[in-house]
Short mmCIF file of C-alpha atoms and ligand atoms in Angstrom, two decimals:
data_model
loop_
_atom_site.label_atom_id
_atom_site.label_comp_id
_atom_site.label_asym_id
_atom_site.label_seq_id
_atom_site.Cartn_x
_atom_site.Cartn_y
_atom_site.Cartn_z
CA MET D 1 -186.23 -41.61 101.74
CA GLN D 2 -182.69 -41.91 100.39
CA ASP D 3 -180.17 -43.27 102.94
CA PHE D 4 -177.13 -41.07 102.22
CA LYS D 5 -175.04 -42.53 105.01
CA LYS D 6 -175.50 -46.07 103.74
CA GLU D 7 -174.63 -44.94 100.19
CA ARG D 8 -171.54 -43.14 101.48
CA LEU D 9 -170.23 -46.22 103.28
CA ALA D 10 -170.89 -48.33 100.19
CA MET D 11 -168.98 -45.74 98.10
CA VAL D 12 -165.97 -46.09 100.41
CA GLU D 13 -165.98 -49.89 100.30
CA GLU D 14 -166.80 -50.47 96.64
CA GLN D 15 -165.31 -47.47 94.83
CA LEU D 16 -162.33 -46.72 97.08
CA ARG D 17 -161.07 -49.58 99.28
CA ARG D 18 -161.77 -52.25 96.67
CA ARG D 19 -159.84 -50.23 94.05
CA GLY D 20 -156.75 -49.91 96.21
CA ILE D 21 -157.17 -46.77 98.33
CA HIS D 22 -155.33 -47.85 101.49
CA ASP D 23 -154.76 -44.66 103.54
CA GLN D 24 -157.17 -45.28 106.42
CA ARG D 25 -157.39 -41.55 107.24
CA VAL D 26 -158.60 -40.84 103.70
CA LEU D 27 -161.15 -43.68 103.86
CA ASP D 28 -162.43 -42.52 107.26
CA VAL D 29 -162.82 -38.92 106.24
CA MET D 30 -164.64 -39.80 103.01
CA ALA D 31 -166.96 -42.02 105.06
CA LYS D 32 -167.72 -39.00 107.24
CA ILE D 33 -168.10 -35.97 104.94
CA PRO D 34 -171.62 -35.51 103.48
CA ARG D 35 -170.78 -35.22 99.76
CA HIS D 36 -174.46 -34.55 98.99
CA PHE D 37 -174.18 -31.17 100.80
CA PHE D 38 -171.78 -30.03 98.06
CA VAL D 39 -174.09 -30.50 95.06
CA SER D 40 -177.36 -28.80 94.12
CA HIS D 41 -180.65 -30.39 95.08
CA GLU D 42 -181.20 -31.81 91.58
CA HIS D 43 -177.93 -33.81 91.75
CA GLN D 44 -178.18 -35.00 95.35
CA HIS D 45 -179.62 -38.37 94.41
CA ALA D 46 -176.38 -39.09 92.49
CA ALA D 47 -173.94 -37.69 95.07
CA TYR D 48 -172.38 -41.08 95.89
CA GLU D 49 -172.23 -42.43 92.34
CA ASP D 50 -168.94 -43.32 90.70
CA ARG D 51 -168.65 -40.19 88.55
CA PRO D 52 -168.12 -36.43 88.52
CA LEU D 53 -171.22 -34.21 88.78
CA PRO D 54 -171.98 -30.68 87.50
CA ILE D 55 -171.66 -27.85 90.05
CA GLY D 56 -172.56 -24.95 87.72
CA GLU D 57 -170.44 -22.55 85.63
CA GLY D 58 -169.40 -25.51 83.43
CA GLN D 59 -167.40 -27.01 86.32
CA THR D 60 -167.60 -30.35 88.15
CA ILE D 61 -167.14 -31.99 91.54
CA SER D 62 -164.63 -34.75 90.80
CA GLN D 63 -165.36 -38.50 90.91
CA PRO D 64 -164.94 -39.79 94.51
CA TYR D 65 -162.19 -42.23 93.45
CA MET D 66 -160.13 -39.43 91.88
CA VAL D 67 -160.59 -37.30 95.02
CA ALA D 68 -159.32 -40.24 97.10
CA VAL D 69 -156.32 -40.94 94.83
CA MET D 70 -155.26 -37.28 94.87
CA THR D 71 -155.68 -36.99 98.63
CA GLN D 72 -153.81 -40.21 99.34
CA THR D 73 -150.99 -39.06 97.05
CA LEU D 74 -150.59 -35.84 99.05
CA GLU D 75 -149.63 -37.94 102.15
CA LEU D 76 -151.15 -35.85 104.93
CA TYR D 77 -150.59 -36.61 108.62
CA GLY D 78 -152.25 -33.62 110.29
CA ASP D 79 -149.58 -30.95 110.65
CA GLU D 80 -149.45 -29.60 107.15
CA ARG D 81 -150.15 -26.28 105.47
CA VAL D 82 -151.91 -27.14 102.21
CA LEU D 83 -152.73 -25.04 99.16
CA GLU D 84 -155.66 -26.15 97.00
CA ILE D 85 -156.21 -24.66 93.55
CA GLY D 86 -159.77 -25.03 92.23
CA THR D 87 -162.12 -24.88 95.23
CA GLY D 88 -165.17 -25.76 93.09
CA SER D 89 -167.89 -27.09 95.41
CA GLY D 90 -165.57 -27.19 98.43
CA TYR D 91 -165.84 -30.99 98.86
CA GLN D 92 -162.12 -31.63 98.38
CA THR D 93 -161.40 -28.59 100.58
CA ALA D 94 -163.35 -30.19 103.43
CA ILE D 95 -161.34 -33.40 103.08
CA LEU D 96 -158.07 -31.47 103.18
CA ALA D 97 -159.28 -29.43 106.18
CA GLU D 98 -159.93 -32.68 108.08
CA LEU D 99 -156.53 -34.17 107.24
CA ALA D 100 -154.18 -31.16 107.43
CA LYS D 101 -153.69 -28.28 109.85
CA THR D 102 -154.51 -25.33 107.57
CA VAL D 103 -155.93 -25.13 104.05
CA PHE D 104 -155.54 -22.20 101.67
CA THR D 105 -157.90 -22.53 98.73
CA ILE D 106 -158.11 -20.49 95.52
CA GLU D 107 -160.96 -20.46 92.98
CA ARG D 108 -161.23 -18.21 89.92
CA ILE D 109 -165.06 -18.23 89.73
CA GLN D 110 -166.58 -16.06 92.42
CA THR D 111 -170.03 -17.69 92.60
CA LEU D 112 -168.40 -21.09 93.18
CA ILE D 113 -166.11 -19.94 95.96
CA GLN D 114 -169.01 -18.13 97.65
CA GLY D 115 -171.11 -21.31 97.57
CA ALA D 116 -168.21 -23.42 98.85
CA GLN D 117 -167.46 -20.95 101.65
CA LYS D 118 -171.10 -21.05 102.79
CA THR D 119 -171.23 -24.87 102.82
CA LEU D 120 -167.90 -25.17 104.65
CA GLN D 121 -168.94 -22.58 107.24
CA GLU D 122 -172.21 -24.43 107.84
CA LEU D 123 -170.20 -27.60 108.42
CA GLY D 124 -168.10 -25.74 111.01
CA TYR D 125 -164.63 -25.64 109.39
CA GLU D 126 -162.41 -22.90 110.84
CA ASN D 127 -159.01 -23.78 109.35
CA ILE D 128 -159.70 -22.73 105.73
CA PHE D 129 -158.63 -19.47 104.05
CA PHE D 130 -160.32 -18.51 100.76
CA LEU D 131 -159.08 -16.43 97.82
CA THR D 132 -160.84 -15.55 94.57
CA GLY D 133 -158.35 -15.34 91.72
CA ASP D 134 -155.83 -17.10 89.52
CA GLY D 135 -154.41 -20.04 91.44
CA THR D 136 -151.68 -20.68 88.86
CA LYS D 137 -149.76 -17.90 90.64
CA GLY D 138 -150.05 -19.78 93.93
CA TRP D 139 -150.40 -17.76 97.14
CA PRO D 140 -146.86 -16.45 97.79
CA GLU D 141 -147.82 -14.56 100.98
CA ASN D 142 -148.69 -17.87 102.67
CA ALA D 143 -145.96 -20.07 101.14
CA PRO D 144 -144.24 -22.42 101.67
CA PHE D 145 -146.75 -25.27 101.61
CA ASN D 146 -146.22 -28.90 102.62
CA GLY D 147 -148.81 -29.93 100.06
CA ILE D 148 -150.29 -28.32 96.94
CA MET D 149 -153.26 -29.90 95.16
CA VAL D 150 -154.42 -28.66 91.77
CA THR D 151 -157.90 -29.91 90.86
CA ALA D 152 -157.89 -28.74 87.21
CA GLY D 153 -155.78 -29.89 84.26
CA ALA D 154 -152.61 -27.90 83.48
CA PRO D 155 -150.66 -27.81 80.18
CA GLU D 156 -147.44 -28.18 82.22
CA VAL D 157 -146.30 -28.04 85.83
CA PRO D 158 -146.32 -24.32 86.80
CA LEU D 159 -142.94 -23.33 88.29
CA THR D 160 -144.81 -20.74 90.33
CA LEU D 161 -146.25 -23.68 92.29
CA THR D 162 -143.16 -25.89 92.69
CA SER D 163 -141.28 -22.82 93.99
CA GLN D 164 -143.91 -22.50 96.76
CA LEU D 165 -143.35 -26.05 98.05
CA ALA D 166 -141.66 -26.50 101.42
CA GLU D 167 -138.72 -28.91 101.75
CA GLY D 168 -140.16 -32.42 101.26
CA GLY D 169 -143.45 -30.90 100.07
CA ARG D 170 -145.67 -32.62 97.50
CA LEU D 171 -147.52 -31.13 94.53
CA VAL D 172 -150.34 -33.24 93.04
CA ILE D 173 -151.43 -32.00 89.62
CA PRO D 174 -153.09 -33.28 86.42
CA VAL D 175 -150.90 -32.35 83.43
CA GLY D 176 -151.39 -32.91 79.72
CA PRO D 177 -153.49 -31.96 76.71
CA ARG D 178 -156.80 -30.19 77.25
CA TYR D 179 -159.06 -33.26 77.27
CA THR D 180 -156.92 -35.99 78.89
CA GLN D 181 -154.13 -35.76 81.43
CA THR D 182 -151.77 -37.68 83.68
CA LEU D 183 -151.84 -37.13 87.42
CA TYR D 184 -148.33 -36.28 88.65
CA LYS D 185 -146.80 -36.10 92.10
CA VAL D 186 -143.87 -33.69 92.31
CA THR D 187 -141.76 -33.90 95.49
CA ARG D 188 -139.26 -31.22 96.50
CA LYS D 189 -135.83 -32.24 97.82
CA GLY D 190 -133.72 -29.09 98.10
CA ASN D 191 -133.72 -27.62 94.63
CA GLN D 192 -134.51 -30.99 93.00
CA PHE D 193 -138.03 -31.95 92.01
CA LYS D 194 -138.86 -35.64 91.63
CA GLU D 195 -141.81 -36.34 89.29
CA GLU D 196 -143.90 -39.51 89.57
CA ASP D 197 -146.69 -40.54 87.23
CA ILE D 198 -149.69 -41.70 89.33
CA THR D 199 -152.59 -42.41 86.92
CA GLY D 200 -154.47 -41.19 83.87
CA CYS D 201 -157.29 -38.68 84.45
CA VAL D 202 -159.63 -36.14 82.84
CA PHE D 203 -160.11 -32.69 84.38
CA VAL D 204 -161.61 -29.34 83.41
CA PRO D 205 -158.85 -26.92 82.32
CA LEU D 206 -156.71 -24.88 84.69
CA VAL D 207 -157.23 -21.39 83.25
CA GLY D 208 -154.75 -18.69 84.13
CA ASP D 209 -151.44 -16.94 83.54
CA PHE D 210 -149.46 -20.19 84.07
CA GLY D 211 -152.19 -22.52 82.77
CA TRP D 212 -154.44 -22.54 79.72
CA LYS D 213 -155.42 -19.23 78.18
CA GLU D 214 -159.17 -18.55 78.25
N1 LIG K 1 -162.14 -29.88 93.95
C1 LIG K 1 -163.42 -29.40 93.49
C2 LIG K 1 -164.55 -30.03 94.23
O1 LIG K 1 -164.32 -30.86 95.12
O2 LIG K 1 -165.70 -29.65 93.94
C3 LIG K 1 -163.61 -29.62 92.02
C4 LIG K 1 -162.83 -28.68 91.23
S1 LIG K 1 -163.24 -28.58 89.52
C5 LIG K 1 -162.79 -30.13 88.87
C6 LIG K 1 -161.91 -27.49 89.02
C7 LIG K 1 -162.05 -26.08 89.52
O3 LIG K 1 -160.85 -25.36 89.19
C8 LIG K 1 -163.18 -25.29 88.88
O4 LIG K 1 -164.05 -24.82 89.88
C9 LIG K 1 -162.48 -24.15 88.15
O5 LIG K 1 -163.21 -22.95 88.14
C10 LIG K 1 -161.21 -24.02 88.96
N2 LIG K 1 -160.09 -23.36 88.28
C11 LIG K 1 -159.68 -23.47 86.99
N3 LIG K 1 -158.60 -22.70 86.78
C12 LIG K 1 -158.32 -22.08 87.96
C13 LIG K 1 -157.32 -21.17 88.39
N4 LIG K 1 -156.36 -20.70 87.56
N5 LIG K 1 -157.33 -20.76 89.67
C14 LIG K 1 -158.28 -21.20 90.54
N6 LIG K 1 -159.26 -22.05 90.19
C15 LIG K 1 -159.27 -22.50 88.92
#
């Protein structure tokens, strides 16, 4: 029988720590969360491999390393209100729920958010709020957020999202052409927004009013 725990610990050492992920909270939480719960039975054998996997509806659960880079970039200490756009399987949502106080997550595809909600409830998370809809509009009723993570590629940084950042808040978002992007960190200081280029990446498109058109 496949030893998922052993594979998970090897993933953390070989794919994450060895490649420079240094936030111990991120490493610990990725050593704990059962990634194989978030993929269908047919993909479970590959749950800890160094790549994205299909989750249905043409969407993917991101590569573990990219999940770790994005989470580390958000700089979470435990007190934060975080908005996630692109719930997908719910794996990244679980990581955020472990590292922040409250997570608000938006997904445009109803079957995906329903599946994610079921998995996250089974795992016992009680600090996650779900919304089906267009995340490019953010979630103004619950703003401001200390962290916003977008897990799909945007043509540009949506101002709807930067305007929902709290003072000192961080937005982590892939931006660029449809098939290859750069991961950016945008930090709010008053009405100034500092942009840092983190790494190259490839994401499915962010589809919505302030993203790509369908
Ligand atoms: N973080 C997810 C995980 O751990 O499984 C992977 C997310 S997948 C790479 C990107 C997700 O963004 C897809 O599920 C897609 O449907 C969703 N998405 C794309 N545009 C969106 C939008 N405007 N609002 C909300 N979700 C969106």
